[in-house]
mmCIF file of C-alpha atoms and ligand atoms in Angstrom:
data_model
loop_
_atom_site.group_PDB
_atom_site.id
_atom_site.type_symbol
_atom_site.label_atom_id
_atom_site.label_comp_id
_atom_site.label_asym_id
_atom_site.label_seq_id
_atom_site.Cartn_x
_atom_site.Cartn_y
_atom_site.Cartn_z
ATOM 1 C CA UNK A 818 -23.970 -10.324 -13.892
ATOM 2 C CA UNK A 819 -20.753 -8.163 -12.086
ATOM 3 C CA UNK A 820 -21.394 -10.453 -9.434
ATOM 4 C CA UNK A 821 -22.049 -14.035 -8.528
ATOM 5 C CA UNK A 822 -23.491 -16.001 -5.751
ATOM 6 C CA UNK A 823 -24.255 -19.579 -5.367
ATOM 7 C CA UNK A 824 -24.177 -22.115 -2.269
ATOM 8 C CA UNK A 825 -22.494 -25.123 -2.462
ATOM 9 C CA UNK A 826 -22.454 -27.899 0.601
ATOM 10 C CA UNK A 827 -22.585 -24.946 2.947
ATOM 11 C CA UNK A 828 -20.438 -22.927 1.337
ATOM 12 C CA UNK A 829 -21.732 -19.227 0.261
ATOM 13 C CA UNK A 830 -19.429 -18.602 -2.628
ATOM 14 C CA UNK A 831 -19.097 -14.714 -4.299
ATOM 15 C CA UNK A 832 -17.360 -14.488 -7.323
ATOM 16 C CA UNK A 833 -16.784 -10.968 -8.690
ATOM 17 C CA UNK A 834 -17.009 -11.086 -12.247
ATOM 18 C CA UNK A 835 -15.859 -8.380 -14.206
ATOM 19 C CA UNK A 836 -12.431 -9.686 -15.119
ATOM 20 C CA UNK A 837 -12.061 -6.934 -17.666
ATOM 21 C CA UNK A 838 -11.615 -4.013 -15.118
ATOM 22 C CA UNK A 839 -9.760 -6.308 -13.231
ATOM 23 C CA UNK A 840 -13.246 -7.099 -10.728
ATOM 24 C CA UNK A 841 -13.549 -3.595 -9.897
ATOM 25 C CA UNK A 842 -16.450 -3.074 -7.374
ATOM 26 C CA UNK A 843 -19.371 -0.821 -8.949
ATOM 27 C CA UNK A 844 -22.283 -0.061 -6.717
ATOM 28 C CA UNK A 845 -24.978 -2.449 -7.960
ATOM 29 C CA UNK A 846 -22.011 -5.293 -6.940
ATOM 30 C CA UNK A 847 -21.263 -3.667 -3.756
ATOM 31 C CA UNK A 848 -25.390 -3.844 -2.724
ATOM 32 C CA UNK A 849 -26.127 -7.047 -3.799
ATOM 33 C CA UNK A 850 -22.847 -8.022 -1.727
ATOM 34 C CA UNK A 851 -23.860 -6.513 1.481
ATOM 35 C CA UNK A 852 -27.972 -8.059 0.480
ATOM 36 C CA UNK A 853 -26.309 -11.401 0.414
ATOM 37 C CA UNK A 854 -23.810 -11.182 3.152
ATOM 38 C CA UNK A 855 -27.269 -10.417 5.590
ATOM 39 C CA UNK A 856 -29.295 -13.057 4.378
ATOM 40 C CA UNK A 857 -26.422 -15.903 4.810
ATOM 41 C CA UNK A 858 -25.609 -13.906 8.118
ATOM 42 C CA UNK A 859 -28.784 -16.152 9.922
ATOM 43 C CA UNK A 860 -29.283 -18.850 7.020
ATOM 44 C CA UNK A 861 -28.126 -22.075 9.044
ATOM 45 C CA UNK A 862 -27.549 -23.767 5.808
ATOM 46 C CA UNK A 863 -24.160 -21.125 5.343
ATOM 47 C CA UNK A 864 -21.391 -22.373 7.477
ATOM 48 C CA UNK A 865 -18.898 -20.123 5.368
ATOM 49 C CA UNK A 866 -17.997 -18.024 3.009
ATOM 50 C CA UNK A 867 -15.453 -18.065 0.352
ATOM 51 C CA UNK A 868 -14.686 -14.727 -2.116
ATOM 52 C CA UNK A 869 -13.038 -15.196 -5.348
ATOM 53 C CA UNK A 870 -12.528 -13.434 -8.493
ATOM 54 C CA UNK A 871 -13.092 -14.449 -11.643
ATOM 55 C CA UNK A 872 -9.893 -14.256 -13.945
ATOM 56 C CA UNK A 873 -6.150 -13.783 -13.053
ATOM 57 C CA UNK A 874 -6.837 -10.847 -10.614
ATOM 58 C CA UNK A 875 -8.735 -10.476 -7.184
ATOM 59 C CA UNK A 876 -9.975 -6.853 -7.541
ATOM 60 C CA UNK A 877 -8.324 -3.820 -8.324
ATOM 61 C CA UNK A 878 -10.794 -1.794 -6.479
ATOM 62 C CA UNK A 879 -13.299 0.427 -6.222
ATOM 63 C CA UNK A 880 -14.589 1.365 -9.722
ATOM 64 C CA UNK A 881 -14.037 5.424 -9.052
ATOM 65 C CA UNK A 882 -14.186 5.355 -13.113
ATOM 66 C CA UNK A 883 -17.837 5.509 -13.062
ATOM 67 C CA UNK A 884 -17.734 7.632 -10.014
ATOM 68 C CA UNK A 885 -15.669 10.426 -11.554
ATOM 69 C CA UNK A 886 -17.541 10.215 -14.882
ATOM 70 C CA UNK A 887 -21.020 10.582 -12.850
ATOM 71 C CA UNK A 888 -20.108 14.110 -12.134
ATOM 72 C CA UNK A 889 -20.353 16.644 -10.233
ATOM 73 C CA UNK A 890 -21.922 16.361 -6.926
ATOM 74 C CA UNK A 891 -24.022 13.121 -8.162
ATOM 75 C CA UNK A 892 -25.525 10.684 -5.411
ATOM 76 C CA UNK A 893 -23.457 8.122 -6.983
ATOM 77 C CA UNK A 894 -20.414 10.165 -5.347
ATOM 78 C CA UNK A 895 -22.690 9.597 -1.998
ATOM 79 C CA UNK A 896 -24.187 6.158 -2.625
ATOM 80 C CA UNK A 897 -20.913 4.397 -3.899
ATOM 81 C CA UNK A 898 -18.762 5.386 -0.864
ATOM 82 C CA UNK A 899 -21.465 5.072 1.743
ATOM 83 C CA UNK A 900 -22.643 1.610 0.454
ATOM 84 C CA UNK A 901 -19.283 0.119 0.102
ATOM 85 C CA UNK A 902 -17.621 1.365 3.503
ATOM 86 C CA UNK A 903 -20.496 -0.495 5.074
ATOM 87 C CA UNK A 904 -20.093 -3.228 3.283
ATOM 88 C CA UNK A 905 -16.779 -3.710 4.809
ATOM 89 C CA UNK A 906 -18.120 -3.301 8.254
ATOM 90 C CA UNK A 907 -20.531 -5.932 7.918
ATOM 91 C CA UNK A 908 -17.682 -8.295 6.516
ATOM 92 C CA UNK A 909 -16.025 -7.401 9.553
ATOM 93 C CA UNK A 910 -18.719 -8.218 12.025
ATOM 94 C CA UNK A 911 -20.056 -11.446 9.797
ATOM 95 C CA UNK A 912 -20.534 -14.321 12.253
ATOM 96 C CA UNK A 913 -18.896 -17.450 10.283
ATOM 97 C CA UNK A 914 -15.293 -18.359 8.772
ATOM 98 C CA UNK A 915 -14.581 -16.267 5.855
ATOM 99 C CA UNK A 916 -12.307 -17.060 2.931
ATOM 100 C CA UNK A 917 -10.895 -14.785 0.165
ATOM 101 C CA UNK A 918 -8.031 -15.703 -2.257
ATOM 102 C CA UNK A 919 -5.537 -13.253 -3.089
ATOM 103 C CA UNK A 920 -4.835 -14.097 -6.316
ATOM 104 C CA UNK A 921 -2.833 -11.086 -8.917
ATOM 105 C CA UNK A 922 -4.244 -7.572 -8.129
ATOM 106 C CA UNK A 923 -5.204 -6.890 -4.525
ATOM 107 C CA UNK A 924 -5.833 -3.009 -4.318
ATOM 108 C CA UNK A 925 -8.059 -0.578 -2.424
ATOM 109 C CA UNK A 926 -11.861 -1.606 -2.316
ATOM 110 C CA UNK A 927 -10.568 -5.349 -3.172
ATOM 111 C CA UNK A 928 -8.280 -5.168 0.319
ATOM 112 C CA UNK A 929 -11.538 -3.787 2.195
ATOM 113 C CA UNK A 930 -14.057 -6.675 0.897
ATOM 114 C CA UNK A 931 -11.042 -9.128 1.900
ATOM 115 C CA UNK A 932 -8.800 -7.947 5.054
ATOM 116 C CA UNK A 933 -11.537 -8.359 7.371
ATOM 117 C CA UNK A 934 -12.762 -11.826 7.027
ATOM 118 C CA UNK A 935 -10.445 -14.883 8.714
ATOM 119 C CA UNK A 936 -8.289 -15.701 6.136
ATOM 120 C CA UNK A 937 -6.612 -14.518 2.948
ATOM 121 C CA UNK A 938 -4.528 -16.766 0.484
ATOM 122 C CA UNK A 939 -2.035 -15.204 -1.494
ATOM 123 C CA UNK A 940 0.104 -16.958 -4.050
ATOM 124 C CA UNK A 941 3.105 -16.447 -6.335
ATOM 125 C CA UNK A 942 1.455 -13.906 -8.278
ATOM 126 C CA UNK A 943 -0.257 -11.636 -5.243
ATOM 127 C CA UNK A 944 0.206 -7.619 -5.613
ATOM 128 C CA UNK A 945 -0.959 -5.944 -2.581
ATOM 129 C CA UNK A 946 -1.728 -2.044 -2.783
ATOM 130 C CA UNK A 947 -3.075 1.009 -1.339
ATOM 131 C CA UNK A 948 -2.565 2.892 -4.757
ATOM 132 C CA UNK A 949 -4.868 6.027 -4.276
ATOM 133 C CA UNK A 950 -2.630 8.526 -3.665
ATOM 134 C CA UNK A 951 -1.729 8.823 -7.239
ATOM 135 C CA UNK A 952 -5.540 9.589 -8.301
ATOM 136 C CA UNK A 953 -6.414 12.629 -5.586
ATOM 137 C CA UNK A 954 -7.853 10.024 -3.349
ATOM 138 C CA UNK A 955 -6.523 8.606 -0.057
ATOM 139 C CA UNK A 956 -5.726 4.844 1.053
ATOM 140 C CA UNK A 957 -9.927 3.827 2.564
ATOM 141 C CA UNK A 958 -11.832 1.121 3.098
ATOM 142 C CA UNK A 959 -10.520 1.113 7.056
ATOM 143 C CA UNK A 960 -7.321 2.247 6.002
ATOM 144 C CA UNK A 961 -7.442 4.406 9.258
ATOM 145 C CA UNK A 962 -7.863 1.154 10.947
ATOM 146 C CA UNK A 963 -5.539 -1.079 9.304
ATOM 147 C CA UNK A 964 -2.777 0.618 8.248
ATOM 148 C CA UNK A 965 -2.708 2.416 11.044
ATOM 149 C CA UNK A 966 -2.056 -0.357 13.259
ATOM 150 C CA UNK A 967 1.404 -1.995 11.225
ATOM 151 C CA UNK A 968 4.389 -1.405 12.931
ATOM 152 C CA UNK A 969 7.422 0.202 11.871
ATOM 153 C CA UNK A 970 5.277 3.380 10.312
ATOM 154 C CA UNK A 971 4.813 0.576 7.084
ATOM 155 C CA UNK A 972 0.887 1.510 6.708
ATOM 156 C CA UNK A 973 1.920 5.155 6.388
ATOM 157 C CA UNK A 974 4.631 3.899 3.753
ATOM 158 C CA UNK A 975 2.257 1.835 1.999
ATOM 159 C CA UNK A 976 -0.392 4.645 1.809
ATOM 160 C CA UNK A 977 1.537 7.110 0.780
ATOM 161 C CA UNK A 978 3.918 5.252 -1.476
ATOM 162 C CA UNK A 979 1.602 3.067 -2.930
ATOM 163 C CA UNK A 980 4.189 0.567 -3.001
ATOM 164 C CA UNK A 981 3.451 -2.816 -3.763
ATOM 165 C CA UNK A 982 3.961 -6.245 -1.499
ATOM 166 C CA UNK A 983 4.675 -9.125 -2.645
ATOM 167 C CA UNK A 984 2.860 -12.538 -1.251
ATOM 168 C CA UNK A 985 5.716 -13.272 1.553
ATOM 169 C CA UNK A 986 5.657 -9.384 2.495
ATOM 170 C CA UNK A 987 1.771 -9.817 2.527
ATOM 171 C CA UNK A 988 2.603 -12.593 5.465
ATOM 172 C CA UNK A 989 4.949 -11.016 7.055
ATOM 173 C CA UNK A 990 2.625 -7.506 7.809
ATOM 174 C CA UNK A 991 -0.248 -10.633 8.565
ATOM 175 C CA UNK A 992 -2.387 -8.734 5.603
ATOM 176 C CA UNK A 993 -2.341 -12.565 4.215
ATOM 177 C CA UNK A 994 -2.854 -15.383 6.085
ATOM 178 C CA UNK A 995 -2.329 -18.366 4.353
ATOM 179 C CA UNK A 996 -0.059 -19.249 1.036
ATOM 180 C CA UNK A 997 -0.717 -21.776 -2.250
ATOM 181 C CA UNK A 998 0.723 -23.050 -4.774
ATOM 182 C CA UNK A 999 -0.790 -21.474 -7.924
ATOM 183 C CA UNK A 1000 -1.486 -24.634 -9.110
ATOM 184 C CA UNK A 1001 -3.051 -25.843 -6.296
ATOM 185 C CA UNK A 1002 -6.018 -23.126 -5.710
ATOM 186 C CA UNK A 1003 -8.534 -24.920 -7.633
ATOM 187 C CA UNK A 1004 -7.683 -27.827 -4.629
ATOM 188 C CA UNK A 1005 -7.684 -25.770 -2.089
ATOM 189 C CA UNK A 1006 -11.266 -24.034 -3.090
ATOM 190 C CA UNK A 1007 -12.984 -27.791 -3.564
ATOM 191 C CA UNK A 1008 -11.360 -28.671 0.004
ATOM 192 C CA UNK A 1009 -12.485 -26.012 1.599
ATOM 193 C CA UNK A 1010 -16.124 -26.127 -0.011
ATOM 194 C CA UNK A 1011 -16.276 -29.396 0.785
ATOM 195 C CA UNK A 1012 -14.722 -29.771 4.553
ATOM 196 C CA UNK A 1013 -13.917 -25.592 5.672
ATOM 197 C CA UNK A 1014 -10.697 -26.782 6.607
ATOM 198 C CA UNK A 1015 -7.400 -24.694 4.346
ATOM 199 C CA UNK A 1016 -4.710 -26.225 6.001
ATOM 200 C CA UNK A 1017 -3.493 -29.150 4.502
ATOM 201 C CA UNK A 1018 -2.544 -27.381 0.995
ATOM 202 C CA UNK A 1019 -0.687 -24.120 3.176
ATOM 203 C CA UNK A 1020 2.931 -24.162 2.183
ATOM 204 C CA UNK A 1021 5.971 -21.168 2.643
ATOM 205 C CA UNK A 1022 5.756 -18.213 0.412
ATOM 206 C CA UNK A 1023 8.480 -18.808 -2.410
ATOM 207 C CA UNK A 1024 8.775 -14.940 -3.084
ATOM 208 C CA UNK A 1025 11.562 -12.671 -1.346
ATOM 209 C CA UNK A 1026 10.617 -10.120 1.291
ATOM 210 C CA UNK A 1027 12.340 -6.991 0.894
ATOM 211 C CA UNK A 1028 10.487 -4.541 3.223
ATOM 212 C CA UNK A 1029 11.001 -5.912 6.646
ATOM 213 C CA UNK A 1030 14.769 -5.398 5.899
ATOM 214 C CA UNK A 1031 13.880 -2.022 5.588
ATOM 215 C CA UNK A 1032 11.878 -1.661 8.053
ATOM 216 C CA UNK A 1033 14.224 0.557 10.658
ATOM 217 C CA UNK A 1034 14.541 3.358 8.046
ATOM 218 C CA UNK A 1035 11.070 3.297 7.026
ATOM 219 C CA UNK A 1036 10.228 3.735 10.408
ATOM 220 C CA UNK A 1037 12.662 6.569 10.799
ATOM 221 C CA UNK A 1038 11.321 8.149 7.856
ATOM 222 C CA UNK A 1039 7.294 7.820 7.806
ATOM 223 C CA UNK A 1040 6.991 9.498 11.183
ATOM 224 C CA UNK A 1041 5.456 13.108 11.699
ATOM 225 C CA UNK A 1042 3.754 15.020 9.309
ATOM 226 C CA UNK A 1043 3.753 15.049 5.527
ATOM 227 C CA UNK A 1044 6.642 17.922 5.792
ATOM 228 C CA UNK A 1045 8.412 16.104 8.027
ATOM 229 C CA UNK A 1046 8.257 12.812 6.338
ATOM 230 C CA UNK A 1047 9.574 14.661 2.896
ATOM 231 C CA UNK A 1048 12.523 16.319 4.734
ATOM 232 C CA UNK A 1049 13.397 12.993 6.616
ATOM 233 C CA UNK A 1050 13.173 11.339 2.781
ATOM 234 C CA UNK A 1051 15.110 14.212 1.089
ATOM 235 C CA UNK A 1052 18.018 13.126 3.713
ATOM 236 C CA UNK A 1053 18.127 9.498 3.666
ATOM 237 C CA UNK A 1054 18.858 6.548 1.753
ATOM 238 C CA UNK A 1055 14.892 6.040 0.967
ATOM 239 C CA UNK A 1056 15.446 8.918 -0.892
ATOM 240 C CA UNK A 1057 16.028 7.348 -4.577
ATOM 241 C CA UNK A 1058 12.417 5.012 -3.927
ATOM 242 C CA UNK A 1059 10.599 7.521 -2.052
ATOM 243 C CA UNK A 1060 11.468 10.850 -2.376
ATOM 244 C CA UNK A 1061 11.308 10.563 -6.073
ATOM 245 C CA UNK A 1062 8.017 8.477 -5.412
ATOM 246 C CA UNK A 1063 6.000 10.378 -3.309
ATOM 247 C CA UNK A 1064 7.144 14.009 -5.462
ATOM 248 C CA UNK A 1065 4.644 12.433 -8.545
ATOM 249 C CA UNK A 1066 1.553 11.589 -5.967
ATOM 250 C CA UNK A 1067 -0.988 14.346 -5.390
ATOM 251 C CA UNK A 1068 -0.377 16.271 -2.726
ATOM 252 C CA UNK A 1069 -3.528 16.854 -0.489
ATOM 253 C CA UNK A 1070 -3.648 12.989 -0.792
ATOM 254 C CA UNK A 1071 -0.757 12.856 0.996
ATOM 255 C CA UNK A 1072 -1.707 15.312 3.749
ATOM 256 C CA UNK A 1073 -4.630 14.299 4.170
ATOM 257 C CA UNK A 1074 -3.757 10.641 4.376
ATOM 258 C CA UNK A 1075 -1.123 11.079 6.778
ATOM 259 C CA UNK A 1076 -3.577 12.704 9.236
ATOM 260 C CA UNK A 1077 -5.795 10.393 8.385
ATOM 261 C CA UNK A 1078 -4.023 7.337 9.640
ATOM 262 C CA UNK A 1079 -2.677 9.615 13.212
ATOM 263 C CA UNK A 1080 -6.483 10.234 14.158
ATOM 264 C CA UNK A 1081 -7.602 6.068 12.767
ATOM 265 C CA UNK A 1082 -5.237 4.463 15.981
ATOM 266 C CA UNK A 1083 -7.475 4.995 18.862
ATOM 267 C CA UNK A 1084 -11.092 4.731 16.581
ATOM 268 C CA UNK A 1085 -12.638 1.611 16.012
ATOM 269 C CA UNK A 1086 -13.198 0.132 12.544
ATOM 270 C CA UNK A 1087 -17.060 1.707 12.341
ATOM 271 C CA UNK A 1088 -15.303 5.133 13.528
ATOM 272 C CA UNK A 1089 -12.366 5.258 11.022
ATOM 273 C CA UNK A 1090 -14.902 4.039 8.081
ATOM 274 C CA UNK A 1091 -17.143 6.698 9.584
ATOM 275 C CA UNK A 1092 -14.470 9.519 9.095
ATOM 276 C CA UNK A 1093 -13.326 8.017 6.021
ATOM 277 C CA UNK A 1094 -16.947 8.732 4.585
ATOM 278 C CA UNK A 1095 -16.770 12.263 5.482
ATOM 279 C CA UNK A 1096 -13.378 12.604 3.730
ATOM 280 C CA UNK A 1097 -14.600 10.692 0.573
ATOM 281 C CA UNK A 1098 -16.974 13.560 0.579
ATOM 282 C CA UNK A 1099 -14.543 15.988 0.349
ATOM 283 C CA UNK A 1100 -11.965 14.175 -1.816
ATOM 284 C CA UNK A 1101 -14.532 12.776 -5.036
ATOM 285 C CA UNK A 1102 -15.593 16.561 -4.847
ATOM 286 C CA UNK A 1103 -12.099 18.032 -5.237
ATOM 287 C CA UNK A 1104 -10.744 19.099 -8.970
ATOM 288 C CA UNK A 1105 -7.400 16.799 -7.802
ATOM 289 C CA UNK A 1106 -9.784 13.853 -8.072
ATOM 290 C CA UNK A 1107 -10.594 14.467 -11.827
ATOM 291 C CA UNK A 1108 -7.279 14.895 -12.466
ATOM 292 C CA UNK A 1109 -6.368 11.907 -11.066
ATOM 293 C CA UNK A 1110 -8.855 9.459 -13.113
ATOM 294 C CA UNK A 1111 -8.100 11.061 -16.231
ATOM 295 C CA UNK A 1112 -4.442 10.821 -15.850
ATOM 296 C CA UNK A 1113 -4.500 6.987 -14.429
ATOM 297 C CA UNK A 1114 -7.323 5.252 -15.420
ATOM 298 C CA UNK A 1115 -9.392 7.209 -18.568
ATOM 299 C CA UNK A 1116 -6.847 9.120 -20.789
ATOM 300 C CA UNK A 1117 -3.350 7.619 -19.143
ATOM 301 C CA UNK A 1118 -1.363 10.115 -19.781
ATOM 302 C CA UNK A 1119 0.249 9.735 -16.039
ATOM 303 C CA UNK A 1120 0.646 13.922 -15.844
ATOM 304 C CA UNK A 1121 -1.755 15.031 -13.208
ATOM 305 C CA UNK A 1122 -1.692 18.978 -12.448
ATOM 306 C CA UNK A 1123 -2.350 18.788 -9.108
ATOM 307 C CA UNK A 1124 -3.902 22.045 -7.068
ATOM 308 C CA UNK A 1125 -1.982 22.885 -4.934
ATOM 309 C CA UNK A 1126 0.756 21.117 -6.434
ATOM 310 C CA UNK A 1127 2.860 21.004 -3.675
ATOM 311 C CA UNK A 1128 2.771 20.184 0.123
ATOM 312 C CA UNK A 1129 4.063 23.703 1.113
ATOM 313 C CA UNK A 1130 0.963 25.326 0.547
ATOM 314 C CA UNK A 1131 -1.198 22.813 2.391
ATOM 315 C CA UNK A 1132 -2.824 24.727 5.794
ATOM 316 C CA UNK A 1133 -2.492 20.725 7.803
ATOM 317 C CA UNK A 1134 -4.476 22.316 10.679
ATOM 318 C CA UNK A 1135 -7.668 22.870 8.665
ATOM 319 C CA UNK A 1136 -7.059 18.931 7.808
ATOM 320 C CA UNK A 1137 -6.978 18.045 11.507
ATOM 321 C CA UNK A 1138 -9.882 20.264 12.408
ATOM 322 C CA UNK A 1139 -11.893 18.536 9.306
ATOM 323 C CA UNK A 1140 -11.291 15.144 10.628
ATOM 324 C CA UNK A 1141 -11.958 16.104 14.246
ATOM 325 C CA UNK A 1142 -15.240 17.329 13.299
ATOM 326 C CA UNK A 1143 -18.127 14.710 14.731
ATOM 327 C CA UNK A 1144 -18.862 11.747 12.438
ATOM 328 C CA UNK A 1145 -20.507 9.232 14.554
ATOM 329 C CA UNK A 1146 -23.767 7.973 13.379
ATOM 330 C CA UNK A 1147 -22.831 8.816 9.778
ATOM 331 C CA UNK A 1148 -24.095 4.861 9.268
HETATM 332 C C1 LIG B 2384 -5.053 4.054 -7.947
HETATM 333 C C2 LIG B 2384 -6.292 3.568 -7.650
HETATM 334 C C3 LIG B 2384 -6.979 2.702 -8.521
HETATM 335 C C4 LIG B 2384 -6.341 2.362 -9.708
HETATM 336 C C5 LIG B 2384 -5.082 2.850 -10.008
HETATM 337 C C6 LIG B 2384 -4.445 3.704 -9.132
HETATM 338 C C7 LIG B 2384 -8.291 2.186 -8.246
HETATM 339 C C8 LIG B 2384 -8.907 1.352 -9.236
HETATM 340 C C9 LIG B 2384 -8.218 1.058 -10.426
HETATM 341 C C10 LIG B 2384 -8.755 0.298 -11.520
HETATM 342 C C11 LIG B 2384 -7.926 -0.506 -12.302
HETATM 343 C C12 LIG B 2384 -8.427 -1.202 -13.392
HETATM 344 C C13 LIG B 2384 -9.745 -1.085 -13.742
HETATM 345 C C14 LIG B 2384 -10.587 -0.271 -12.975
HETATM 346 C C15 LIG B 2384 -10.086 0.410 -11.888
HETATM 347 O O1 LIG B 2384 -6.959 1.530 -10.612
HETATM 348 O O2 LIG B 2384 -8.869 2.443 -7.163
HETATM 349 O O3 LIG B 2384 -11.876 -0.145 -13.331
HETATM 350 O O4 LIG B 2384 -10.252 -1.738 -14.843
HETATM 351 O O5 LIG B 2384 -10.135 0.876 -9.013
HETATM 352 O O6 LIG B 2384 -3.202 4.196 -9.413
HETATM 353 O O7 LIG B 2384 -6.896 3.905 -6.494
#
């Protein structure tokens, strides 16, 4: 199975279990998720919930593999997205303590089955990302809601960017909550199985923090629109990182993203997953998309042609009028 549940002393533990695509969420995994989240939602023998993946990685994601190679205008493209943003709205309203651990990869659908339970554990070897820019896509799962609401203009760094946190950063933007020795995890897990208590094995984060240093610039530089935010980079000393960065990265993805996150800081969660789903329609359905999984994930080549291949000929009001557009009661 892609995805295992047992119960032990109270615990409800989910392991995803595809280790070779680094856990990455299909649909099946995603439904019996949100099937087992309901059921332990009222079962008074769950008093928690703890999420872990099997291997050296959390998850990596959605799997938009199997969503691109399902084709053109295939429910999948409609189920997948629709099932899993819910998902992460029930996580978010689910009644009792919920644990994941951060372990290696943390990207995309992995940070929206995660960020919205109690607490996260990262360790040494934690990678944090919102990586979909570079596939046609656009940072979801509440990424309207989340990154949105960081500070300094980092969540429209991170989305755009794709750039990648290490465990202290992960503390430091409170996308973590707790940190572990490595070789403590397997401790921590039993403990918290057996009591629900994390605290006695939390320690500091041994890793350096780079981005809050750079947090003034960043700030400076990820405000106003996508034009504006590659003229502020062309002029400042971001520019080697970002400029260079965000010139590879597909272009609507980066419009669309950056309106995206502007209309996601006065909507609730439900409302920014809600116009999230609409976009997803409009994003799996564009040719960028295929370009991007066959450049990343299926033939690696890293070359997308991107249409339009730069921001210059993106029309940003259409964007704004497509996310204004009514989405409530989408779920
Ligand atoms: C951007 C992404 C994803 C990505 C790489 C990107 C993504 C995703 C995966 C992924 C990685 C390994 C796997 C797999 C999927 O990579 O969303 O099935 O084995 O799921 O640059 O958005």
């Amino acid at each position: 199975m892609d995805i295992n549940f047992e119960i032990k002393n109270n615990t409800g533990l989910i392991i995803l279990n595809r280790p070779k695509s680094l856990n990455a969420l299909n649909l099946k995994m995603a439904q019996d998720f949100a099937l087992k989240l309901d059921e332990w939602k009222s079962n008074k023998a769950i008093h928690r919930v703890l999420l872990i993946g099997e291997g050296n990685h959390f998850c990596a994601g959605g799997d938009v593999k199997s969503v691109h190679l399902s084709g053109n205008l295939s429910d999948l493209k409609k189920q997948f997205f629709l099932t899993e943003y819910k998902l992460n709205l029930s996580i978010y309203n689910f009644p009792k303590p919920y644990l994941s651990i951060w372990k290696g990869v943390v990207m995309g659908g992995g940070v929206g089955l995660s960020l919205y339970g109690d607490y996260r554990v990262v360790t040494k070897s934690s990678k944090f990302a919102m990586p979909e820019t570079a596939i046609g896509f656009f940072p979801d799962v509440g990424g309207s809601f989340f990154l949105s609401r960081l500070n300094y203009n980092i969540g429209v760094f991170l989305g755009l960017t794709g750039h990648v946190l290490n465990s202290s950063e992960m503390l430091e933007l409170g996308l973590a909550t707790h940190y572990c020795p490595e070789d403590e995890i397997d401790n921590l897990v039993q403990h918290f199985i057996n009591s629900g208590d994390i605290k006695k094995f939390i320690q500091n984060s041994q890793n350096k923090s780079a981005i809050f240093e750079k947090r003034e610039i960043i700030d400076k530089c990820f405000a106003g629109n996508i034009k504006d935010i590659f003229n502020n980079l062309k002029n400042s000393s971001l520019k080697e990182y970002y400029f260079d960065n965000l010139i590879k990265k597909c272009p609507m993805s980066l419009a669309v993203t950056v309106e995206l996150l502007k209309k996601g800081k006065s909507k609730s969660i439900q409302e920014c997953l809600e116009m999230e789903y609409k976009l997803s329609q409009m994003m799996v359905n564009r040719n960028d998309f295929a370009e991007g999984i066959e450049a990343v994930l299926i033939k690696k080549h890293h070359n997308p042609k991107w249409s339009p291949k730069s921001i210059d000929k993106i029309n940003l009001k259409e964007i704004d009028d497509f996310l204004e557009t009514n989405t409530s009661q989408i779920f």
